PDB file of C-alpha atoms in Angstrom:
ATOM      1  CA  MET A 647       4.567 -12.857  -3.423  1.00 56.00           C
ATOM      2  CA  SER A 648       8.059 -14.331  -2.579  1.00 63.00           C
ATOM      3  CA  GLU A 649       9.557 -17.744  -3.940  1.00 64.00           C
ATOM      4  CA  ILE A 650       9.540 -18.969  -0.189  1.00 68.00           C
ATOM      5  CA  GLU A 651       5.812 -18.457   0.027  1.00 86.00           C
ATOM      6  CA  ALA A 652       4.331 -19.940  -3.210  1.00 88.00           C
ATOM      7  CA  PRO A 653       4.841 -23.919  -2.245  1.00 91.00           C
ATOM      8  CA  PHE A 654       3.615 -22.307   0.762  1.00 93.00           C
ATOM      9  CA  LEU A 655       0.435 -21.086  -0.450  1.00 94.00           C
ATOM     10  CA  ALA A 656       0.118 -24.517  -1.905  1.00 94.00           C
ATOM     11  CA  ARG A 657       0.276 -26.660   0.615  1.00 94.00           C
ATOM     12  CA  LEU A 658      -2.289 -24.530   2.407  1.00 94.00           C
ATOM     13  CA  LYS A 659      -4.842 -24.489  -0.211  1.00 93.00           C
ATOM     14  CA  SER A 660      -4.493 -28.510  -0.268  1.00 93.00           C
ATOM     15  CA  GLY A 661      -5.899 -28.744   2.331  1.00 93.00           C
ATOM     16  CA  ASP A 662      -2.211 -29.390   4.378  1.00 94.00           C
ATOM     17  CA  GLU A 663      -3.658 -29.091   8.444  1.00 92.00           C
ATOM     18  CA  ALA A 664       0.163 -28.021   9.625  1.00 93.00           C
ATOM     19  CA  ALA A 665       0.671 -25.211   7.452  1.00 93.00           C
ATOM     20  CA  PHE A 666      -2.491 -24.330   9.217  1.00 93.00           C
ATOM     21  CA  ALA A 667      -1.094 -24.699  12.234  1.00 91.00           C
ATOM     22  CA  GLY A 668       1.865 -23.049  11.267  1.00 90.00           C
ATOM     23  CA  LEU A 669       0.356 -19.966   9.967  1.00 93.00           C
ATOM     24  CA  VAL A 670      -2.068 -19.483  12.869  1.00 92.00           C
ATOM     25  CA  ALA A 671       1.106 -19.870  15.834  1.00 88.00           C
ATOM     26  CA  ASP A 672       3.682 -17.147  13.683  1.00 89.00           C
ATOM     27  CA  LEU A 673       0.703 -14.792  13.259  1.00 92.00           C
ATOM     28  CA  GLY A 674      -1.670 -15.522  16.236  1.00 91.00           C
ATOM     29  CA  PRO A 675      -0.546 -13.249  18.582  1.00 90.00           C
ATOM     30  CA  GLY A 676       0.772 -10.094  16.380  1.00 92.00           C
ATOM     31  CA  LEU A 677      -3.077 -11.056  15.247  1.00 94.00           C
ATOM     32  CA  PHE A 678      -4.142 -10.486  18.170  1.00 92.00           C
ATOM     33  CA  ASP A 679      -2.012  -6.824  19.524  1.00 91.00           C
ATOM     34  CA  PHE A 680      -3.204  -5.335  15.869  1.00 93.00           C
ATOM     35  CA  ALA A 681      -6.986  -6.471  17.603  1.00 91.00           C
ATOM     36  CA  ARG A 682      -6.108  -4.995  21.036  1.00 89.00           C
ATOM     37  CA  THR A 683      -6.002  -1.495  19.130  1.00 89.00           C
ATOM     38  CA  PHE A 684      -9.584  -1.716  18.232  1.00 88.00           C
ATOM     39  CA  THR A 685     -11.182  -2.263  20.509  1.00 84.00           C
ATOM     40  CA  SER A 686     -10.157  -1.964  24.882  1.00 80.00           C
ATOM     41  CA  SER A 687     -11.543  -4.904  24.878  1.00 80.00           C
ATOM     42  CA  PRO A 688      -9.561  -7.931  25.337  1.00 83.00           C
ATOM     43  CA  ALA A 689     -12.317 -11.233  24.543  1.00 81.00           C
ATOM     44  CA  LEU A 690     -13.539  -8.429  21.621  1.00 83.00           C
ATOM     45  CA  ALA A 691      -9.733  -8.429  20.390  1.00 88.00           C
ATOM     46  CA  GLU A 692     -10.043 -12.735  20.520  1.00 88.00           C
ATOM     47  CA  ASP A 693     -13.456 -12.702  18.647  1.00 86.00           C
ATOM     48  CA  ILE A 694     -11.899 -10.451  15.862  1.00 90.00           C
ATOM     49  CA  VAL A 695      -9.047 -12.572  15.863  1.00 92.00           C
ATOM     50  CA  GLN A 696     -11.437 -15.818  14.871  1.00 90.00           C
ATOM     51  CA  GLU A 697     -13.855 -13.949  12.395  1.00 89.00           C
ATOM     52  CA  THR A 698     -10.255 -13.368  11.002  1.00 94.00           C
ATOM     53  CA  TRP A 699      -8.774 -17.192  10.456  1.00 94.00           C
ATOM     54  CA  LEU A 700     -12.861 -17.907   9.205  1.00 91.00           C
ATOM     55  CA  GLY A 701     -12.166 -14.932   6.118  1.00 92.00           C
ATOM     56  CA  VAL A 702      -9.306 -16.412   5.591  1.00 95.00           C
ATOM     57  CA  ILE A 703     -10.387 -19.838   5.278  1.00 94.00           C
ATOM     58  CA  ARG A 704     -13.540 -18.887   3.490  1.00 91.00           C
ATOM     59  CA  GLY A 705     -10.770 -16.640   1.091  1.00 93.00           C
ATOM     60  CA  LEU A 706      -8.481 -18.962   0.462  1.00 93.00           C
ATOM     61  CA  GLY A 707      -9.171 -20.420  -2.857  1.00 90.00           C
ATOM     62  CA  ALA A 708      -9.775 -17.345  -4.270  1.00 91.00           C
ATOM     63  CA  PHE A 709      -6.280 -16.024  -2.716  1.00 92.00           C
ATOM     64  CA  GLU A 710      -4.371 -15.384  -5.950  1.00 88.00           C
ATOM     65  CA  GLY A 711      -0.934 -14.164  -3.556  1.00 87.00           C
ATOM     66  CA  ARG A 712      -0.541 -10.931  -5.353  1.00 86.00           C
ATOM     67  CA  ALA A 713       0.214  -9.448  -1.844  1.00 88.00           C
ATOM     68  CA  SER A 714       1.672 -11.002   0.659  1.00 92.00           C
ATOM     69  CA  LEU A 715      -0.261 -14.067   3.239  1.00 94.00           C
ATOM     70  CA  LYS A 716       0.587 -11.227   6.346  1.00 95.00           C
ATOM     71  CA  THR A 717      -0.342  -8.630   4.257  1.00 95.00           C
ATOM     72  CA  TRP A 718      -3.849 -10.253   2.855  1.00 96.00           C
ATOM     73  CA  ILE A 719      -4.540 -11.260   6.278  1.00 96.00           C
ATOM     74  CA  PHE A 720      -3.866  -7.941   8.241  1.00 96.00           C
ATOM     75  CA  SER A 721      -5.874  -6.290   5.339  1.00 95.00           C
ATOM     76  CA  ILE A 722      -9.299  -8.576   6.394  1.00 95.00           C
ATOM     77  CA  LEU A 723      -8.578  -8.179   9.904  1.00 95.00           C
ATOM     78  CA  VAL A 724      -9.114  -4.288   9.498  1.00 94.00           C
ATOM     79  CA  ARG A 725     -12.533  -5.075   7.992  1.00 91.00           C
ATOM     80  CA  ARG A 726     -13.141  -7.578  10.298  1.00 88.00           C
ATOM     81  CA  ALA A 727     -12.159  -5.181  13.316  1.00 88.00           C
ATOM     82  CA  ARG A 728     -13.262  -2.361  11.500  1.00 84.00           C
ATOM     83  CA  THR A 729     -17.189  -4.193  12.059  1.00 80.00           C
ATOM     84  CA  ILE A 730     -17.167  -5.620  15.148  1.00 77.00           C
ATOM     85  CA  ALA A 731     -15.746  -2.362  17.150  1.00 71.00           C
ATOM     86  CA  ALA A 732     -18.392   0.164  15.549  1.00 70.00           C
ATOM     87  CA  ARG A 733     -20.078  -0.979  18.802  1.00 64.00           C
ATOM     88  CA  ASP A 734     -17.678  -0.601  21.107  1.00 64.00           C
ATOM     89  CA  ALA A 735     -19.071   2.842  22.275  1.00 57.00           C
ATOM     90  CA  ARG A 736     -16.044   3.224  23.913  1.00 58.00           C
ATOM     91  CA  LEU A 737     -12.995   3.237  21.130  1.00 56.00           C
ATOM     92  CA  ARG A 738     -15.053   6.448  20.571  1.00 59.00           C
ATOM     93  CA  ALA A 739     -14.968   8.666  23.766  1.00 62.00           C
ATOM     94  CA  ARG A 740     -11.190   7.625  23.432  1.00 60.00           C
ATOM     95  CA  ALA A 741     -11.188   8.864  20.154  1.00 60.00           C
ATOM     96  CA  ALA A 742     -12.596  12.241  20.900  1.00 60.00           C
ATOM     97  CA  ALA A 743     -10.205  12.742  24.272  1.00 61.00           C
ATOM     98  CA  ARG A 744      -7.016  12.563  22.177  1.00 58.00           C
ATOM     99  CA  ALA A 745      -8.447  14.713  19.492  1.00 55.00           C
ATOM    100  CA  ALA A 746      -7.005  17.885  21.551  1.00 53.00           C
ATOM    101  CA  GLU A 747      -3.549  16.602  21.868  1.00 66.00           C
ATOM    102  CA  VAL A 748      -0.736  19.050  19.775  1.00 74.00           C
ATOM    103  CA  GLU A 749       0.662  16.572  16.297  1.00 83.00           C
ATOM    104  CA  TRP A 750       2.960  17.291  14.240  1.00 86.00           C
ATOM    105  CA  GLU A 751       1.923  18.561  11.324  1.00 86.00           C
ATOM    106  CA  PRO A 752       4.989  18.257   8.689  1.00 87.00           C
ATOM    107  CA  GLY A 753       6.211  21.935   8.295  1.00 84.00           C
ATOM    108  CA  GLN A 754       5.883  22.792  12.129  1.00 82.00           C
ATOM    109  CA  GLY A 755       9.786  21.602  13.093  1.00 84.00           C
ATOM    110  CA  ARG A 756       9.772  20.221  16.879  1.00 85.00           C
ATOM    111  CA  ARG A 757       6.055  21.152  17.155  1.00 84.00           C
ATOM    112  CA  GLY A 758       4.749  18.196  18.940  1.00 81.00           C
ATOM    113  CA  LEU A 759       7.828  16.488  18.584  1.00 85.00           C
ATOM    114  CA  TRP A 760       9.571  17.610  21.878  1.00 84.00           C
ATOM    115  CA  GLU A 761       8.912  20.055  24.269  1.00 79.00           C
ATOM    116  CA  GLU A 762      12.335  20.542  25.508  1.00 81.00           C
ATOM    117  CA  THR A 763      16.534  20.045  23.509  1.00 85.00           C
ATOM    118  CA  PRO A 764      17.548  16.615  23.127  1.00 87.00           C
ATOM    119  CA  VAL A 765      20.291  15.737  25.452  1.00 86.00           C
ATOM    120  CA  PRO A 766      21.980  12.727  24.756  1.00 86.00           C
ATOM    121  CA  TRP A 767      21.230   9.253  26.565  1.00 85.00           C
ATOM    122  CA  SER A 768      23.981   8.918  29.175  1.00 72.00           C
ATOM    123  CA  VAL A 769      23.622   5.340  28.249  1.00 66.00           C
ATOM    124  CA  GLU A 770      27.533   3.626  26.557  1.00 63.00           C
ATOM    125  CA  ASP A 771      25.800   2.512  23.172  1.00 68.00           C
ATOM    126  CA  PRO A 772      21.791   4.480  22.733  1.00 61.00           C
ATOM    127  CA  GLU A 773      21.331   1.799  20.175  1.00 65.00           C
ATOM    128  CA  ALA A 774      21.239  -0.567  22.499  1.00 74.00           C
ATOM    129  CA  ILE A 775      18.891   0.937  24.620  1.00 80.00           C
ATOM    130  CA  HIS A 776      16.473  -2.686  23.143  1.00 79.00           C
ATOM    131  CA  GLN A 777      18.323  -4.932  25.720  1.00 80.00           C
ATOM    132  CA  SER A 778      16.966  -3.753  28.855  1.00 82.00           C
ATOM    133  CA  HIS A 779      14.365  -5.898  29.699  1.00 83.00           C
ATOM    134  CA  GLU A 780      12.777  -3.359  31.547  1.00 84.00           C
ATOM    135  CA  ALA A 781      13.196  -0.691  29.137  1.00 87.00           C
ATOM    136  CA  LEU A 782      10.845  -2.537  26.929  1.00 89.00           C
ATOM    137  CA  VAL A 783       8.814  -2.458  29.422  1.00 86.00           C
ATOM    138  CA  VAL A 784       8.005   0.837  29.372  1.00 88.00           C
ATOM    139  CA  LEU A 785       8.039   1.135  25.202  1.00 92.00           C
ATOM    140  CA  GLN A 786       4.778  -1.741  25.073  1.00 90.00           C
ATOM    141  CA  SER A 787       3.023   0.475  27.755  1.00 88.00           C
ATOM    142  CA  ALA A 788       3.721   3.883  25.876  1.00 92.00           C
ATOM    143  CA  LEU A 789       2.320   1.846  22.387  1.00 93.00           C
ATOM    144  CA  ASP A 790      -0.752   0.345  24.271  1.00 89.00           C
ATOM    145  CA  GLY A 791      -1.210   4.339  25.634  1.00 89.00           C
ATOM    146  CA  LEU A 792      -0.521   5.703  21.637  1.00 92.00           C
ATOM    147  CA  PRO A 793      -4.660   6.799  20.159  1.00 90.00           C
ATOM    148  CA  GLU A 794      -5.280   4.252  18.238  1.00 88.00           C
ATOM    149  CA  MET A 795      -4.240   4.913  13.974  1.00 92.00           C
ATOM    150  CA  GLN A 796      -0.462   6.183  15.099  1.00 95.00           C
ATOM    151  CA  ARG A 797      -0.563   2.344  17.585  1.00 94.00           C
ATOM    152  CA  GLN A 798      -1.675   0.392  14.683  1.00 95.00           C
ATOM    153  CA  VAL A 799       0.804   2.618  11.982  1.00 96.00           C
ATOM    154  CA  VAL A 800       3.545   1.717  14.858  1.00 97.00           C
ATOM    155  CA  LEU A 801       2.430  -1.574  15.609  1.00 95.00           C
ATOM    156  CA  LEU A 802       2.733  -2.666  11.748  1.00 96.00           C
ATOM    157  CA  ARG A 803       5.909  -1.107  10.997  1.00 96.00           C
ATOM    158  CA  ASP A 804       7.915  -1.514  13.321  1.00 96.00           C
ATOM    159  CA  VAL A 805       6.471  -3.853  15.295  1.00 94.00           C
ATOM    160  CA  GLU A 806       5.835  -7.068  12.666  1.00 93.00           C
ATOM    161  CA  GLY A 807       8.034  -5.251  10.736  1.00 93.00           C
ATOM    162  CA  LEU A 808       5.684  -4.130   7.976  1.00 95.00           C
ATOM    163  CA  SER A 809       6.742  -2.181   4.192  1.00 93.00           C
ATOM    164  CA  ALA A 810       5.092   1.151   4.411  1.00 92.00           C
ATOM    165  CA  GLY A 811       3.912   0.110   0.957  1.00 93.00           C
ATOM    166  CA  ASP A 812       1.889  -2.794   2.710  1.00 95.00           C
ATOM    167  CA  VAL A 813       1.023  -0.684   6.045  1.00 96.00           C
ATOM    168  CA  CYS A 814      -1.159   1.333   3.792  1.00 95.00           C
ATOM    169  CA  ASN A 815      -3.074  -0.750   1.743  1.00 94.00           C
ATOM    170  CA  ILE A 816      -3.798  -3.032   4.691  1.00 95.00           C
ATOM    171  CA  LEU A 817      -5.029   0.319   6.278  1.00 94.00           C
ATOM    172  CA  ALA A 818      -5.944   2.390   3.489  1.00 93.00           C
ATOM    173  CA  LEU A 819      -4.222   5.434   3.954  1.00 93.00           C
ATOM    174  CA  SER A 820      -2.459   7.179   1.734  1.00 94.00           C
ATOM    175  CA  GLU A 821       2.109   7.008   1.593  1.00 92.00           C
ATOM    176  CA  THR A 822       1.760  10.389   3.217  1.00 91.00           C
ATOM    177  CA  ASN A 823      -0.357   9.584   5.580  1.00 92.00           C
ATOM    178  CA  VAL A 824       1.225   7.057   7.100  1.00 94.00           C
ATOM    179  CA  ARG A 825       4.296   8.770   7.279  1.00 92.00           C
ATOM    180  CA  VAL A 826       2.697  11.370   9.157  1.00 93.00           C
ATOM    181  CA  ILE A 827       1.091   9.024  11.490  1.00 95.00           C
ATOM    182  CA  LEU A 828       4.818   7.018  11.840  1.00 95.00           C
ATOM    183  CA  HIS A 829       6.587  10.365  12.909  1.00 94.00           C
ATOM    184  CA  ARG A 830       4.024  10.880  15.381  1.00 94.00           C
ATOM    185  CA  GLY A 831       3.329   7.929  17.155  1.00 95.00           C
ATOM    186  CA  ARG A 832       7.249   7.381  17.755  1.00 96.00           C
ATOM    187  CA  ALA A 833       7.690  10.933  18.683  1.00 94.00           C
ATOM    188  CA  LYS A 834       5.771  10.018  21.432  1.00 94.00           C
ATOM    189  CA  LEU A 835       7.643   6.415  21.844  1.00 95.00           C
ATOM    190  CA  ARG A 836      11.251   8.389  21.545  1.00 94.00           C
ATOM    191  CA  GLN A 837       9.828  10.674  24.954  1.00 92.00           C
ATOM    192  CA  ALA A 838       8.167   7.501  26.356  1.00 92.00           C
ATOM    193  CA  LEU A 839      12.112   6.502  26.906  1.00 92.00           C
ATOM    194  CA  ASP A 840      13.603   9.313  27.041  1.00 91.00           C
ATOM    195  CA  ARG A 841      11.711  10.069  29.950  1.00 87.00           C
ATOM    196  CA  TYR A 842      12.706   6.799  31.792  1.00 86.00           C
ATOM    197  CA  VAL A 843      15.867   7.537  30.922  1.00 86.00           C
ATOM    198  CA  ARG A 844      16.640  10.633  32.274  1.00 82.00           C
ATOM    199  CA  ASP A 845      14.614  10.161  35.239  1.00 76.00           C
ATOM    200  CA  GLY A 846      15.693   6.764  36.311  1.00 64.00           C
ATOM    201  CA  THR A 847      19.721   8.474  35.757  1.00 44.00           C
ATOM    202  CA  SER A 848      18.676  12.324  37.445  1.00 34.00           C
ATOM    203  CA  ASP A 849      19.952  12.732  40.669  1.00 36.00           C
ATOM    204  CA  ARG A 850      17.119  15.365  41.008  1.00 35.00           C
ATOM    205  CA  GLY A 851      15.115  13.693  42.810  1.00 36.00           C
ATOM    206  CA  ALA A 852      12.053  13.389  39.494  1.00 37.00           C
ATOM    207  CA  CYS A 853      11.232   9.584  40.118  1.00 38.00           C
ATOM    208  CA  THR A 854      10.048   8.099  42.660  1.00 36.00           C
ATOM    209  CA  GLU A 855       8.688   4.561  41.087  1.00 38.00           C
ATOM    210  CA  PRO A 856      11.359   2.505  42.369  1.00 36.00           C
ATOM    211  CA  MET A 857      11.603  -0.182  38.539  1.00 38.00           C
ATOM    212  CA  GLY A 858      12.486   3.330  36.804  1.00 36.00           C
ATOM    213  CA  ARG A 859      15.528   3.842  39.351  1.00 35.00           C
ATOM    214  CA  ILE A 860      16.703   0.000  39.603  1.00 34.00           C
ATOM    215  CA  ALA A 861      16.223   0.335  35.398  1.00 38.00           C
ATOM    216  CA  GLY A 862      17.605   3.781  35.040  1.00 37.00           C
ATOM    217  CA  ARG A 863      20.629   1.771  35.814  1.00 33.00           C
ATOM    218  CA  GLY A 864      20.988  -1.114  34.496  1.00 34.00           C
ATOM    219  CA  ILE A 865      21.862   0.439  31.159  1.00 34.00           C
ATOM    220  CA  ARG A 866      24.032   2.836  32.224  1.00 30.00           C
TER     221      ARG A 866
ATOM    222  CA  MET B1159      18.844  23.564   5.528  1.00 89.00           C
ATOM    223  CA  ASN B1160      16.487  24.210   8.946  1.00 89.00           C
ATOM    224  CA  CYS B1161      15.094  21.877  11.176  1.00 90.00           C
ATOM    225  CA  TYR B1162      11.975  22.566   9.843  1.00 89.00           C
ATOM    226  CA  GLU B1163      13.216  20.991   6.765  1.00 91.00           C
ATOM    227  CA  ALA B1164      15.228  18.774   8.747  1.00 93.00           C
ATOM    228  CA  ILE B1165      12.468  17.340  10.917  1.00 92.00           C
ATOM    229  CA  ASP B1166      10.056  16.099   7.989  1.00 91.00           C
ATOM    230  CA  LEU B1167      12.934  13.827   6.608  1.00 93.00           C
ATOM    231  CA  MET B1168      14.098  11.911   9.724  1.00 93.00           C
ATOM    232  CA  GLY B1169      11.443   9.380   8.728  1.00 90.00           C
ATOM    233  CA  ASP B1170      13.354   9.074   5.270  1.00 91.00           C
ATOM    234  CA  ALA B1171      16.606   9.051   7.246  1.00 94.00           C
ATOM    235  CA  LEU B1172      15.487   5.995   9.156  1.00 92.00           C
ATOM    236  CA  GLU B1173      14.404   4.641   6.721  1.00 87.00           C
ATOM    237  CA  ASN B1174      17.979   5.629   4.250  1.00 88.00           C
ATOM    238  CA  ARG B1175      15.321   7.125   1.173  1.00 89.00           C
ATOM    239  CA  VAL B1176      16.048  10.303   2.142  1.00 93.00           C
ATOM    240  CA  PRO B1177      16.160  12.353  -1.364  1.00 93.00           C
ATOM    241  CA  SER B1178      19.578  12.694  -3.014  1.00 94.00           C
ATOM    242  CA  GLU B1179      18.698  16.308  -3.877  1.00 95.00           C
ATOM    243  CA  SER B1180      18.242  16.931   0.071  1.00 94.00           C
ATOM    244  CA  ARG B1181      20.705  14.569   1.200  1.00 95.00           C
ATOM    245  CA  PRO B1182      23.987  16.906   1.458  1.00 95.00           C
ATOM    246  CA  GLY B1183      21.831  19.304   3.370  1.00 95.00           C
ATOM    247  CA  PHE B1184      20.063  17.064   5.636  1.00 96.00           C
ATOM    248  CA  ASP B1185      23.870  16.206   6.450  1.00 95.00           C
ATOM    249  CA  GLU B1186      25.324  19.328   6.954  1.00 96.00           C
ATOM    250  CA  HIS B1187      22.544  20.123   9.097  1.00 96.00           C
ATOM    251  CA  LEU B1188      22.439  17.409  10.954  1.00 95.00           C
ATOM    252  CA  GLY B1189      26.251  17.843  11.562  1.00 95.00           C
ATOM    253  CA  GLU B1190      25.367  21.399  13.215  1.00 95.00           C
ATOM    254  CA  CYS B1191      22.516  20.998  15.550  1.00 94.00           C
ATOM    255  CA  PRO B1192      22.864  18.839  18.185  1.00 93.00           C
ATOM    256  CA  SER B1193      19.084  18.935  19.124  1.00 93.00           C
ATOM    257  CA  CYS B1194      18.558  16.882  15.302  1.00 94.00           C
ATOM    258  CA  ARG B1195      20.751  15.214  15.912  1.00 94.00           C
ATOM    259  CA  THR B1196      20.485  13.612  19.417  1.00 94.00           C
ATOM    260  CA  TYR B1197      16.240  13.199  18.184  1.00 94.00           C
ATOM    261  CA  LEU B1198      17.182  11.597  14.791  1.00 95.00           C
ATOM    262  CA  ASP B1199      19.437   9.197  17.566  1.00 93.00           C
ATOM    263  CA  GLN B1200      17.303   8.258  19.767  1.00 94.00           C
ATOM    264  CA  LEU B1201      13.645   7.852  17.526  1.00 94.00           C
ATOM    265  CA  ARG B1202      16.672   5.331  15.384  1.00 94.00           C
ATOM    266  CA  SER B1203      16.721   3.456  19.095  1.00 93.00           C
ATOM    267  CA  THR B1204      13.118   4.029  19.831  1.00 95.00           C
ATOM    268  CA  VAL B1205      12.396   2.088  16.093  1.00 95.00           C
ATOM    269  CA  ARG B1206      15.243  -0.470  16.696  1.00 93.00           C
ATOM    270  CA  ALA B1207      13.832  -0.896  20.310  1.00 94.00           C
ATOM    271  CA  LEU B1208      10.031  -1.693  18.062  1.00 95.00           C
ATOM    272  CA  ALA B1209      11.464  -4.261  16.701  1.00 93.00           C
ATOM    273  CA  HIS B1210      12.112  -6.655  20.243  1.00 90.00           C
ATOM    274  CA  LEU B1211       9.777  -6.080  22.060  1.00 90.00           C
ATOM    275  CA  PRO B1212       8.738  -9.589  23.580  1.00 83.00           C
ATOM    276  CA  ARG B1213       5.449 -11.114  22.583  1.00 73.00           C
ATOM    277  CA  ARG B1214       3.235 -10.799  25.195  1.00 63.00           C
ATOM    278  CA  ARG B1215       0.807 -13.479  24.879  1.00 62.00           C
ATOM    279  CA  ASP B1216       0.593 -16.798  22.843  1.00 55.00           C
ATOM    280  CA  THR B1217      -2.833 -17.783  22.467  1.00 57.00           C
ATOM    281  CA  SER B1218      -1.528 -18.827  19.342  1.00 51.00           C
ATOM    282  CA  ALA B1219      -3.631 -22.237  19.946  1.00 59.00           C
ATOM    283  CA  LEU B1220      -4.851 -23.463  16.986  1.00 65.00           C
ATOM    284  CA  THR B1221      -9.333 -24.070  18.348  1.00 74.00           C
ATOM    285  CA  SER B1222     -11.037 -26.676  17.427  1.00 78.00           C
ATOM    286  CA  GLU B1223     -13.213 -24.637  15.449  1.00 81.00           C
ATOM    287  CA  LEU B1224     -10.572 -23.247  13.081  1.00 87.00           C
ATOM    288  CA  LEU B1225      -9.443 -26.170  12.441  1.00 87.00           C
ATOM    289  CA  ALA B1226     -13.084 -27.907  11.652  1.00 86.00           C
ATOM    290  CA  ALA B1227     -14.205 -24.890   9.612  1.00 89.00           C
ATOM    291  CA  PHE B1228     -10.429 -25.419   7.736  1.00 91.00           C
ATOM    292  CA  ARG B1229     -11.040 -28.853   6.901  1.00 90.00           C
ATOM    293  CA  ASN B1230     -14.714 -28.485   6.144  1.00 87.00           C
ATOM    294  CA  ARG B1231     -13.970 -25.598   3.595  1.00 84.00           C
ATOM    295  CA  PRO B1232     -15.627 -25.576   0.349  1.00 75.00           C
ATOM    296  CA  ARG B1233     -13.142 -25.672  -2.400  1.00 71.00           C
TER     297      ARG B1233
END
């Protein structure tokens, strides 16, 4: 546990309500997004988050801070979500529909990663794609559409910024698994951004969606 | 190094953790393969953009039920 976190944990354990409120405000939105990966129902996701906080409250006394507070709380969410969402039949139907996709495997080269030769994005600074609001909208919707486990790993690692080791612990996956799943997920997100950038700036009129065109100009 | 080997190392490359014994071969491959170089650049931009996604929803409101549970928890 970090030096900053130890006093905070002590405050929580002593029943400091402001500390608890701060924790809920800080982690709540991320927990909700993560809960959404386990269920198609927003209401169920809210239940999962609520159950997670109750689990945190119950477990706080015994929590010794061997993992970071954030990692511990996300782990609790996974356990609650797996119990609650197992009853959500739509989840299984979705997973089955996706099993047919070609997924990248180490040693398979670009198979499952890219179909066409990658062409540099025609933006002045490709690093700055995150400054385009529309690009972020495209990215968010692609993230929402990822298969469940890829979405979970990408959310924890790239959106929440947890370490690869923490992601392994939270999802009970091996390091190799996380690495492969992460690459699969990121590859699909790159592809979504690629489509957006190229359709938005292409003169072939491939994209008739107004947002793509407007946004394409925006990030040039 | 060929594309297959380079692609397997891209996750490490994003974290600047390419094993030192593979580093020269990896860099050399990127130098001569525009596809891999572009792909890696775009992956990097994608990861950076993910860190900038706006929060969609602020339901972090502390419910009275939660606060009561926190207040009344067994010590």
